[in-house]
Backbone as a printed PyTorch tensor [residue, N CA C, xyz], in Angstrom:
tensor([[[-22.3580,   6.4940,   1.2860],
         [-22.4640,   6.8910,  -0.1380],
         [-21.4120,   7.7170,  -0.5180]],

        [[-21.1130,   7.5810,  -1.8620],
         [-19.9850,   8.2150,  -2.4550],
         [-20.4440,   9.6470,  -2.9010]],

        [[-19.7700,  10.6810,  -2.5350],
         [-20.1860,  12.0170,  -3.0860],
         [-19.4790,  12.2690,  -4.4210]],

        [[-20.1670,  13.0800,  -5.1670],
         [-19.6410,  13.3950,  -6.5420],
         [-18.2900,  14.0960,  -6.3990]],

        [[-17.2990,  13.6400,  -7.2610],
         [-15.9970,  14.1840,  -7.2580],
         [-14.9540,  13.6010,  -6.2220]],

        [[-15.5550,  12.7590,  -5.2300],
         [-14.7200,  12.1140,  -4.2670],
         [-14.7150,  10.6260,  -4.4750]],

        [[-13.4420,  10.1040,  -4.3440],
         [-13.3480,   8.7100,  -4.3540],
         [-13.4320,   8.0470,  -3.0760]],

        [[-14.0710,   6.8970,  -3.0390],
         [-14.0900,   6.1490,  -1.7330],
         [-12.8590,   5.3510,  -1.6680]],

        [[-12.0760,   5.4570,  -0.7010],
         [-10.8260,   4.6080,  -0.4090],
         [-11.0900,   3.2640,  -0.0470]],

        [[-12.3720,   2.9430,   0.5350],
         [-12.7510,   1.6030,   0.8930],
         [-14.0740,   1.2730,   0.2780]],

        [[-14.0900,   0.1320,  -0.3330],
         [-15.3280,  -0.2320,  -0.9640],
         [-16.1750,  -1.0060,   0.2190]],

        [[-17.3360,  -0.8160,   0.2700],
         [-18.2770,  -1.3770,   1.3080],
         [-18.3890,  -2.8980,   0.9770]],

        [[-18.0450,  -3.7740,   1.9040],
         [-18.2340,  -5.2430,   1.7610],
         [-19.5420,  -5.6230,   2.3290]],

        [[-20.4190,  -6.2680,   1.4710],
         [-21.8160,  -6.7400,   1.8840],
         [-21.7120,  -7.6270,   3.0390]],

        [[-22.5900,  -7.6320,   4.0300],
         [-22.6190,  -8.5590,   5.1410],
         [-22.8330, -10.0350,   4.6530]],

        [[-23.5810, -10.0460,   3.5320],
         [-23.8620, -11.4370,   2.9900],
         [-22.5750, -12.0930,   2.5410]],

        [[-21.6430, -11.3340,   1.9500],
         [-20.3930, -11.8370,   1.4290],
         [-19.5430, -12.3800,   2.6390]],

        [[-19.5150, -11.6260,   3.7590],
         [-18.8000, -11.9500,   4.9410],
         [-19.2910, -13.3750,   5.3620]],

        [[-20.6060, -13.3440,   5.5920],
         [-21.1770, -14.6320,   6.1500],
         [-20.8730, -15.8070,   5.1600]],

        [[-20.9940, -15.5980,   3.8290],
         [-20.7420, -16.6760,   2.8380],
         [-19.3020, -17.0340,   2.9290]],

        [[-18.3410, -16.1770,   3.0590],
         [-16.9680, -16.5400,   3.2330],
         [-16.7780, -17.3160,   4.4810]],

        [[-17.2650, -16.9010,   5.5800],
         [-17.0730, -17.5870,   6.8120],
         [-17.6500, -18.9680,   6.8650]],

        [[-18.8070, -19.1480,   6.2730],
         [-19.5260, -20.3450,   6.2350],
         [-18.6180, -21.4470,   5.3460]],

        [[-18.0850, -20.8790,   4.2150],
         [-17.1690, -21.7130,   3.3350],
         [-15.8810, -22.0820,   3.9810]],

        [[-15.4170, -21.4110,   4.9910],
         [-14.2060, -21.7870,   5.7290],
         [-14.4010, -22.8830,   6.7290]],

        [[-15.5850, -23.0890,   7.2170],
         [-15.9170, -24.1000,   8.1220],
         [-15.4740, -25.5030,   7.8380]],

        [[-15.7770, -26.0730,   6.5060],
         [-15.3180, -27.3330,   6.2970],
         [-13.8580, -27.6480,   6.4360]],

        [[-13.0850, -26.6120,   5.8710],
         [-11.6260, -26.7160,   5.9320],
         [-11.0790, -26.7840,   7.4200]],

        [[-11.6950, -25.8830,   8.2210],
         [-11.2480, -25.8790,   9.7120],
         [-11.7770, -27.2390,  10.3310]],

        [[-12.8510, -27.7220,  10.0420],
         [-13.3190, -28.9410,  10.7360],
         [-12.4260, -30.1150,  10.2960]],

        [[-11.9300, -30.1040,   8.9810],
         [-11.0120, -31.2290,   8.5290],
         [ -9.7710, -31.0620,   9.2140]],

        [[ -9.2110, -29.7760,   9.3520],
         [ -7.8800, -29.6270,  10.1100],
         [ -7.9870, -30.0470,  11.4880]],

        [[ -9.1560, -29.8750,  12.2520],
         [ -9.2830, -30.3790,  13.6070],
         [ -9.3880, -31.8950,  13.6050]],

        [[-10.0870, -32.4820,  12.6150],
         [-10.1560, -33.9760,  12.6850],
         [ -8.7330, -34.5660,  12.3750]],

        [[ -7.9360, -33.9290,  11.4140],
         [ -6.6110, -34.3870,  11.0950],
         [ -5.7400, -34.3830,  12.3960]],

        [[ -5.8240, -33.2010,  13.0910],
         [ -5.0440, -32.9770,  14.3620],
         [ -5.3240, -34.0410,  15.3160]],

        [[ -6.6940, -34.3390,  15.5830],
         [ -7.1650, -35.4240,  16.4990],
         [ -6.6410, -36.7460,  16.1460]],

        [[ -6.5550, -37.0490,  14.7930],
         [ -6.1500, -38.2940,  14.2840],
         [ -4.6030, -38.4310,  14.4790]],

        [[ -3.8480, -37.3840,  14.1880],
         [ -2.4160, -37.3590,  14.4480],
         [ -2.0860, -37.5200,  15.8040]],

        [[ -2.9000, -36.9490,  16.8030],
         [ -2.6100, -37.0200,  18.1390],
         [ -2.6310, -38.4520,  18.6820]],

        [[ -3.3650, -39.3360,  17.9870],
         [ -3.3500, -40.6930,  18.4060],
         [ -1.9220, -41.3710,  18.2530]],

        [[ -1.1420, -40.9360,  17.2930],
         [  0.2250, -41.5140,  17.0620],
         [  1.3730, -40.6080,  17.5700]],

        [[  1.1500, -39.3880,  17.6050],
         [  2.1990, -38.3730,  17.9610],
         [  1.6760, -37.6280,  19.1130]],

        [[  2.4340, -37.5350,  20.2600],
         [  2.0740, -36.6920,  21.4180],
         [  2.5570, -35.3150,  21.1760]],

        [[  1.8020, -34.3420,  21.2710],
         [  2.1570, -32.9190,  21.1750],
         [  1.4610, -32.1830,  22.2060]],

        [[  2.0000, -30.9570,  22.6680],
         [  1.3020, -30.2800,  23.6290],
         [ -0.0260, -29.6560,  23.2170]],

        [[ -0.8090, -29.4720,  24.1790],
         [ -2.1980, -28.8910,  23.9120],
         [ -2.0510, -27.4740,  23.2410]],

        [[ -1.1310, -26.6730,  23.7430],
         [ -0.9470, -25.2360,  23.1100],
         [ -0.6600, -25.2930,  21.6800]],

        [[  0.0890, -26.4000,  21.2210],
         [  0.3310, -26.5660,  19.6930],
         [ -0.8870, -26.8770,  19.0460]],

        [[ -1.7650, -27.6720,  19.5210],
         [ -2.9980, -28.0500,  18.9350],
         [ -3.8320, -26.7420,  18.6730]],

        [[ -4.0730, -25.9410,  19.7280],
         [ -4.7830, -24.7880,  19.6600],
         [ -4.0480, -23.6700,  18.8460]],

        [[ -2.8090, -23.7000,  18.9180],
         [ -1.9460, -22.6450,  18.0110],
         [ -2.2850, -22.9830,  16.5200]],

        [[ -2.1760, -24.1190,  16.1830],
         [ -2.2440, -24.5140,  14.7490],
         [ -3.7440, -24.0350,  14.2340]],

        [[ -4.6990, -24.3070,  15.1090],
         [ -6.1190, -23.9340,  14.7810],
         [ -6.1770, -22.3490,  14.7030]],

        [[ -5.5320, -21.7450,  15.6060],
         [ -5.6490, -20.2440,  15.6630],
         [ -4.9320, -19.7170,  14.3740]],

        [[ -3.7460, -20.2570,  13.9900],
         [ -3.0810, -19.8970,  12.8650],
         [ -3.8930, -20.0180,  11.6100]],

        [[ -4.6190, -21.2250,  11.5620],
         [ -5.6240, -21.6390,  10.3610],
         [ -6.5620, -20.5250,  10.3350]],

        [[ -7.2790, -20.0890,  11.4130],
         [ -8.3490, -19.1460,  11.3790],
         [ -7.7700, -17.6940,  11.1010]],

        [[ -6.6290, -17.4170,  11.5680],
         [ -5.9510, -16.1000,  11.3860],
         [ -5.6340, -16.0190,   9.7970]],

        [[ -5.2160, -17.0930,   9.1800],
         [ -5.0170, -17.1590,   7.7050],
         [ -6.2550, -16.7090,   7.0020]],

        [[ -7.3390, -17.2930,   7.4160],
         [ -8.6530, -16.9820,   6.7210],
         [ -9.0140, -15.6210,   6.9340]],

        [[ -8.8030, -14.9940,   8.0190],
         [ -9.0640, -13.5950,   8.2660],
         [ -8.1950, -12.7100,   7.5050]],

        [[ -7.0050, -13.0300,   7.4970],
         [ -5.9000, -12.2470,   6.7000],
         [ -6.2360, -12.2280,   5.2450]],

        [[ -6.5890, -13.3070,   4.6710],
         [ -6.8020, -13.4660,   3.2470],
         [ -8.2500, -12.8020,   2.7630]],

        [[ -9.1650, -12.6110,   3.7130],
         [-10.3810, -12.1130,   3.2860],
         [-10.4390, -10.8680,   2.5970]],

        [[ -9.6240,  -9.7320,   2.9490],
         [ -9.7200,  -8.6200,   2.1050],
         [ -9.1890,  -8.7470,   0.6810]],

        [[ -8.3950,  -9.7540,   0.5000],
         [ -7.8290, -10.0110,  -0.9290],
         [ -8.8740, -10.8950,  -1.7020]],

        [[ -9.7320, -11.6870,  -1.0100],
         [-10.4830, -12.6610,  -1.8350],
         [-12.0450, -12.3400,  -1.7720]],

        [[-12.4790, -11.3780,  -0.9680],
         [-13.9520, -11.2030,  -0.8050],
         [-14.6990, -10.9660,  -2.0710]],

        [[-14.1580, -10.2980,  -3.0420],
         [-14.9050, -10.1270,  -4.3650],
         [-15.2110, -11.3930,  -4.9870]],

        [[-14.3940, -12.4620,  -4.9350],
         [-14.7330, -13.7380,  -5.4520],
         [-15.9500, -14.4020,  -4.7940]],

        [[-16.2720, -13.9480,  -3.5720],
         [-17.4560, -14.5220,  -2.8130],
         [-18.6240, -13.5880,  -2.9230]],

        [[-18.4490, -12.3780,  -3.5160],
         [-19.5330, -11.4470,  -3.5910],
         [-20.6500, -11.9870,  -4.6420]],

        [[-21.8290, -12.1000,  -4.1570],
         [-22.9380, -12.6520,  -5.0000],
         [-23.3860, -11.5830,  -5.9930]],

        [[-23.0290, -10.3370,  -5.8320],
         [-23.3930,  -9.3300,  -6.8280],
         [-22.5250,  -9.2920,  -8.0930]],

        [[-21.9920, -10.5150,  -8.4330],
         [-21.0130, -10.6550,  -9.5690],
         [-21.5560, -10.0670, -10.8080]],

        [[-22.7340, -10.1870, -11.1490],
         [-23.4310,  -9.6270, -12.3460],
         [-23.3470,  -8.1930, -12.3420]],

        [[-23.4640,  -7.5290, -11.1730],
         [-23.4910,  -6.0890, -11.1490],
         [-22.1370,  -5.4850, -11.4390]],

        [[-20.9690,  -6.3160, -11.0490],
         [-19.7010,  -5.7750, -11.1710],
         [-19.3210,  -5.3700, -12.6220]],

        [[-19.8410,  -6.2110, -13.6180],
         [-19.4730,  -5.8680, -14.9590],
         [-20.1760,  -4.5530, -15.3510]],

        [[-21.3590,  -4.3390, -15.0360],
         [-22.0220,  -3.1060, -15.4310],
         [-21.3500,  -1.9360, -14.7330]],

        [[-20.9070,  -2.1270, -13.4660],
         [-20.2060,  -1.1870, -12.6550],
         [-18.9490,  -0.6940, -13.4680]],

        [[-18.3030,  -1.4980, -14.1230],
         [-17.0840,  -1.2320, -14.7690],
         [-17.1520,  -0.3910, -16.1090]],

        [[-18.3050,  -0.5820, -16.6920],
         [-18.6300,   0.2680, -17.8830],
         [-18.5450,   1.7290, -17.5810]],

        [[-17.7340,   2.4500, -18.3720],
         [-17.6970,   3.8980, -18.1470],
         [-16.5620,   4.2390, -17.1730]],

        [[-15.9510,   3.2950, -16.5640],
         [-14.8530,   3.5300, -15.5210],
         [-13.6800,   3.8470, -16.3860]],

        [[-12.7860,   4.7340, -15.6670],
         [-11.4780,   5.2560, -16.2530],
         [-10.3320,   4.4020, -15.7510]],

        [[ -9.3680,   4.2730, -16.5330],
         [ -8.1430,   3.6380, -16.1930],
         [ -6.8570,   4.2270, -16.8450]],

        [[ -5.8310,   3.5570, -16.6950],
         [ -4.5510,   3.8540, -17.3060],
         [ -3.9390,   2.7070, -17.9440]],

        [[ -3.4100,   2.9080, -19.1590],
         [ -2.7920,   1.7540, -19.8370],
         [ -1.4780,   1.4490, -19.3000]],

        [[ -1.3010,   0.2210, -18.9000],
         [ -0.1170,  -0.1780, -18.2270],
         [  1.0080,  -0.5130, -19.2230]],

        [[  0.5730,  -0.7700, -20.5590],
         [  1.4190,  -1.0400, -21.6330],
         [  0.7320,  -0.5660, -22.8760]],

        [[  1.4100,  -0.6490, -23.9960],
         [  0.8510,  -0.2010, -25.3650],
         [ -0.2730,  -1.2010, -25.6070]],

        [[ -1.4520,  -0.6920, -25.9630],
         [ -2.5710,  -1.5120, -26.4120],
         [ -2.6210,  -1.5320, -27.9470]],

        [[ -2.1140,  -2.5160, -28.5990],
         [ -2.1930,  -2.6520, -30.0440],
         [ -2.4290,  -4.0440, -30.5360]],

        [[ -3.5010,  -4.5650, -30.5190],
         [ -4.8230,  -4.1250, -30.1310],
         [ -4.9860,  -4.4990, -28.6160]],

        [[ -4.2120,  -5.4010, -27.9470],
         [ -4.4620,  -5.8910, -26.6760],
         [ -3.2990,  -5.4700, -25.7820]],

        [[ -3.6510,  -5.4960, -24.3720],
         [ -2.6090,  -5.2380, -23.4540],
         [ -3.2640,  -5.2800, -22.0640]],

        [[ -2.6160,  -4.4210, -21.1400],
         [ -3.1870,  -4.4120, -19.8490],
         [ -3.4380,  -2.9600, -19.4610]],

        [[ -4.5440,  -2.7690, -18.6740],
         [ -4.8570,  -1.4770, -18.0870],
         [ -5.0770,  -1.6290, -16.6540]],

        [[ -4.9550,  -0.6220, -15.9600],
         [ -5.1740,  -0.4570, -14.4210],
         [ -6.4810,   0.2980, -14.3630]],

        [[ -7.6000,  -0.4140, -13.8410],
         [ -8.8460,   0.2910, -13.4690],
         [ -9.1680,   0.0820, -11.9890]],

        [[ -9.4070,   1.1130, -11.2600],
         [ -9.7130,   1.0550,  -9.8600],
         [ -8.7650,   0.1860,  -9.1560]],

        [[ -7.5000,   0.4040,  -9.4080],
         [ -6.3970,  -0.2530,  -8.7620],
         [ -6.1860,  -1.7300,  -9.0200]],

        [[ -7.0080,  -2.2080, -10.0660],
         [ -6.8620,  -3.6530, -10.4540],
         [ -6.2780,  -3.6310, -11.8650]],

        [[ -5.4730,  -4.7700, -12.1400],
         [ -4.8650,  -4.8880, -13.4760],
         [ -5.8710,  -5.6910, -14.3070]],

        [[ -6.2620,  -5.3120, -15.5530],
         [ -7.2720,  -6.0350, -16.3060],
         [ -6.6080,  -6.2020, -17.6930]],

        [[ -6.9440,  -7.3490, -18.3700],
         [ -6.5940,  -7.4570, -19.7710],
         [ -7.6370,  -6.5500, -20.6160]],

        [[ -7.0490,  -5.8290, -21.5410],
         [ -7.8190,  -4.9360, -22.2810],
         [ -7.5700,  -5.0260, -23.7420]],

        [[ -8.5770,  -4.6530, -24.5590],
         [ -8.4430,  -4.5380, -26.0480],
         [ -9.0170,  -3.2870, -26.3830]],

        [[ -8.3910,  -2.7580, -27.4950],
         [ -8.8250,  -1.3910, -28.0040],
         [-10.0550,  -1.7420, -28.8090]],

        [[-11.1200,  -0.8220, -28.7370],
         [-12.2850,  -0.9760, -29.4920],
         [-11.9910,  -1.0300, -30.9590]],

        [[-12.8750,  -1.6880, -31.7150],
         [-12.7440,  -1.8500, -33.1470],
         [-12.6000,  -0.4160, -33.8380]],

        [[-11.7240,  -0.3320, -34.9350],
         [-11.4590,   0.8710, -35.5750],
         [-10.9590,   2.0000, -34.7210]],

        [[-10.3190,   1.7130, -33.6330],
         [ -9.6560,   2.6650, -32.7660],
         [ -8.0720,   2.6330, -32.9470]],

        [[ -7.4030,   3.6780, -32.9390],
         [ -5.9190,   3.6560, -32.9630],
         [ -5.4030,   2.9590, -31.7160]],

        [[ -4.1340,   2.4820, -31.8580],
         [ -3.3490,   1.9740, -30.6900],
         [ -3.3850,   3.0010, -29.5570]],

        [[ -3.3300,   2.5120, -28.3770],
         [ -3.2070,   3.4170, -27.1020],
         [ -1.8520,   3.2050, -26.5460]],

        [[ -1.2470,   4.2550, -26.2640],
         [  0.2340,   4.2420, -25.7630],
         [  0.2570,   4.0980, -24.1860]],

        [[  1.2740,   3.4920, -23.7820],
         [  1.4100,   3.2810, -22.2420],
         [  1.2690,   4.5710, -21.4800]],

        [[  0.4580,   4.4970, -20.3780],
         [  0.3780,   5.7330, -19.5640],
         [ -0.7680,   6.5990, -20.0210]],

        [[ -1.4210,   6.2510, -21.1160],
         [ -2.6690,   7.0170, -21.6010],
         [ -3.7540,   6.7830, -20.7680]],

        [[ -4.7740,   7.8310, -20.6270],
         [ -6.0040,   7.4680, -19.8650],
         [ -6.9650,   6.7230, -20.8340]],

        [[ -7.6180,   5.7540, -20.2860],
         [ -8.4850,   5.0240, -21.1200],
         [-10.0530,   5.0040, -20.3650]],

        [[-10.9750,   4.6510, -21.2420],
         [-12.3410,   4.5700, -20.7130],
         [-12.9610,   3.1910, -21.1260]],

        [[-13.5910,   2.4340, -20.2030],
         [-14.1560,   1.1920, -20.4870],
         [-15.5140,   1.4420, -21.1470]],

        [[-15.6110,   0.7390, -22.4320],
         [-16.9010,   0.8020, -23.0940],
         [-17.6350,  -0.4230, -23.1420]],

        [[-17.0680,  -1.5480, -22.9490],
         [-17.8600,  -2.8860, -23.0460],
         [-16.8670,  -3.8990, -22.3740]],

        [[-17.4760,  -4.9480, -21.9250],
         [-16.7520,  -6.1090, -21.3280],
         [-17.1760,  -7.3700, -22.0990]],

        [[-16.1300,  -8.1050, -22.4870],
         [-16.2900,  -9.4620, -23.0870],
         [-15.5600, -10.4190, -22.2910]],

        [[-16.2620, -11.2060, -21.5440],
         [-15.6430, -12.0770, -20.5930],
         [-14.8420, -11.4390, -19.4870]],

        [[-13.5810, -11.6260, -19.4960],
         [-12.6570, -10.9390, -18.6250],
         [-11.8020,  -9.9500, -19.2730]],

        [[-12.1220,  -9.5300, -20.5010],
         [-11.4500,  -8.5360, -21.2190],
         [-12.2830,  -7.2640, -21.3410]],

        [[-11.6570,  -6.1550, -21.0490],
         [-12.2210,  -4.8960, -21.1460],
         [-12.0760,  -4.3070, -22.5520]],

        [[-13.1230,  -3.7990, -23.1660],
         [-12.9650,  -3.0930, -24.4760],
         [-12.7960,  -1.5540, -24.0900]],

        [[-11.6870,  -0.9810, -24.3760],
         [-11.4010,   0.4340, -24.0260],
         [-11.2280,   1.2540, -25.1640]],

        [[-11.2740,   2.6040, -24.8300],
         [-10.9340,   3.5810, -25.9720],
         [-10.1770,   4.6850, -25.2820]],

        [[ -9.3910,   5.4310, -26.0110],
         [ -8.6290,   6.4820, -25.3740],
         [ -9.6130,   7.5890, -24.7530]],

        [[ -9.2610,   7.9640, -23.6050],
         [-10.0960,   9.0060, -22.9500],
         [ -9.7370,  10.3800, -23.4680]],

        [[-10.7190,  11.1830, -23.5460],
         [-10.5970,  12.4990, -24.1450],
         [ -9.5910,  13.3540, -23.2140]],

        [[ -8.4880,  13.9910, -23.6830],
         [ -7.8070,  14.6880, -22.8520],
         [ -8.3880,  16.0790, -22.3220]],

        [[ -9.5400,  16.4160, -23.0000],
         [-10.1270,  17.7470, -22.6220],
         [-10.8320,  17.6480, -21.2900]],

        [[-11.0590,  16.5160, -20.6950],
         [-11.7810,  16.4190, -19.5200],
         [-10.8410,  16.2870, -18.3680]],

        [[-10.8560,  17.1830, -17.4230],
         [ -9.8760,  17.2460, -16.3240],
         [-10.1650,  16.1590, -15.3590]],

        [[-11.3800,  15.5350, -15.1640],
         [-11.6560,  14.5700, -14.2990],
         [-11.2610,  13.1770, -14.7470]],

        [[-10.5800,  13.0280, -15.9080],
         [-10.2860,  11.7190, -16.4630],
         [ -9.0470,  11.0900, -15.6560]],

        [[ -8.4210,  11.7760, -14.7640],
         [ -7.2790,  11.2050, -14.1280],
         [ -7.8450,  10.1440, -13.0720]],

        [[ -6.9490,   9.1560, -12.9070],
         [ -7.3920,   7.9210, -12.0910],
         [ -6.6650,   7.8490, -10.8360]]])
C-alpha cells in the first residue's frame, strides 16, 4: 500500500492481468510453431534455429509486457476514476487543448470551460475525463504538494 506523501515507483500488476496476457499470447506462438513446422518440409534448417526462433518470440512477449499490461488490465473502468484529482504538468500551452504529463504518461488535455489558458510547465489538476481527453485546470501554486 502507498503511504501518504510517498509515491510508489512501481504500480502493482494484478495477477489476473498477467494470466490474461499470457493466454492471449498462446495463439500467436502456436501459429509460429505451425509455420516453422510447415517451412521445415521445404527448407532444412538446424534444430537450434527452430528453438531459437521460438525462444526469441517468447522473449519478445516477455519484454513487451511491462509496456502493454495496462491494455490488458480488466480494471479499465477504475483507471478513469483514479485519474480524477491527479496532478500533472502541461507539456505545451493549453489554449484550449494540448498535452499534459500525468503519472509519467502523456495525455491529450483540454482546459475546463471558462478557465484561462495554461502555460507550458504549469502544474495542472485533472477534474474530469471525456473519452481519452483529460479536462484540467491550473493547480493552485499555494499547495506545496502540487509538484509531480
